[in-house]
């Protein structure tokens, strides 16, 4: 065989090894960057007890998901019981919600009775904007009386934490 043929094969093998080595180094750098990002601490929040009720046409509704959405912090959730009462909790942090401003949304859950109709506007637009306060003696209890046939005035109100 021709010596140049073998030189070409060796040269080709070396370039493949070099390319593979470069790709391995890049992959290692990416993995290291991801691991460094995973090691960052999550923010901590001082949680405040938040409770309330959800009513539909003045009657308590069971198995309704109440969501307090914050534009800057953790979101809090609660599920209503047979009396329409809920208590918020913040996933990964515990019972309560951080003090701050929220848009409250109310939506059906898998356990909601099929015959119960909650207008989608309460999920899409929200029910109210509320401020959860951590001031001494603040009562963070919110009652949402939804209407089965809401008019525009029923869809979104402002509330500063006082009921």
mmCIF file of N, CA and C in Angstrom, residues 64-67 104-108 122-123 126-127:
data_model
loop_
_atom_site.group_PDB
_atom_site.id
_atom_site.type_symbol
_atom_site.label_atom_id
_atom_site.label_comp_id
_atom_site.label_asym_id
_atom_site.label_seq_id
_atom_site.Cartn_x
_atom_site.Cartn_y
_atom_site.Cartn_z
ATOM 1 N N UNK A 64 -62.820 24.451 44.700
ATOM 2 C CA UNK A 64 -62.433 25.514 43.778
ATOM 3 C C UNK A 64 -60.999 25.903 44.111
ATOM 4 N N UNK A 65 -60.187 26.055 43.092
ATOM 5 C CA UNK A 65 -58.779 26.444 43.282
ATOM 6 C C UNK A 65 -58.686 27.967 43.306
ATOM 7 N N UNK A 66 -58.123 28.502 44.381
ATOM 8 C CA UNK A 66 -57.923 29.941 44.544
ATOM 9 C C UNK A 66 -56.430 30.198 44.358
ATOM 10 N N UNK A 67 -56.081 31.081 43.422
ATOM 11 C CA UNK A 67 -54.677 31.371 43.133
ATOM 12 C C UNK A 67 -54.397 32.848 43.355
ATOM 13 N N UNK A 104 -55.960 37.844 42.060
ATOM 14 C CA UNK A 104 -56.590 36.597 42.500
ATOM 15 C C UNK A 104 -57.377 36.004 41.340
ATOM 16 N N UNK A 105 -57.147 34.734 41.093
ATOM 17 C CA UNK A 105 -57.887 33.988 40.070
ATOM 18 C C UNK A 105 -58.585 32.819 40.754
ATOM 19 N N UNK A 106 -59.743 32.485 40.246
ATOM 20 C CA UNK A 106 -60.519 31.368 40.779
ATOM 21 C C UNK A 106 -60.829 30.449 39.610
ATOM 22 N N UNK A 107 -60.545 29.149 39.795
ATOM 23 C CA UNK A 107 -60.804 28.206 38.696
ATOM 24 C C UNK A 107 -61.259 26.857 39.234
ATOM 25 N N UNK A 108 -61.875 26.136 38.357
ATOM 26 C CA UNK A 108 -62.334 24.786 38.687
ATOM 27 C C UNK A 108 -61.122 23.881 38.896
ATOM 28 N N UNK A 122 -63.543 34.863 35.575
ATOM 29 C CA UNK A 122 -62.900 34.916 36.889
ATOM 30 C C UNK A 122 -61.504 34.297 36.860
ATOM 31 N N UNK A 123 -61.262 33.442 35.894
ATOM 32 C CA UNK A 123 -59.932 32.863 35.721
ATOM 33 C C UNK A 123 -59.100 33.751 34.795
ATOM 34 N N UNK A 126 -59.268 37.551 36.346
ATOM 35 C CA UNK A 126 -59.042 37.615 37.784
ATOM 36 C C UNK A 126 -60.303 38.076 38.489
ATOM 37 N N UNK A 127 -60.337 37.856 39.791
ATOM 38 C CA UNK A 127 -61.488 38.224 40.609
ATOM 39 C C UNK A 127 -61.269 39.590 41.235
#
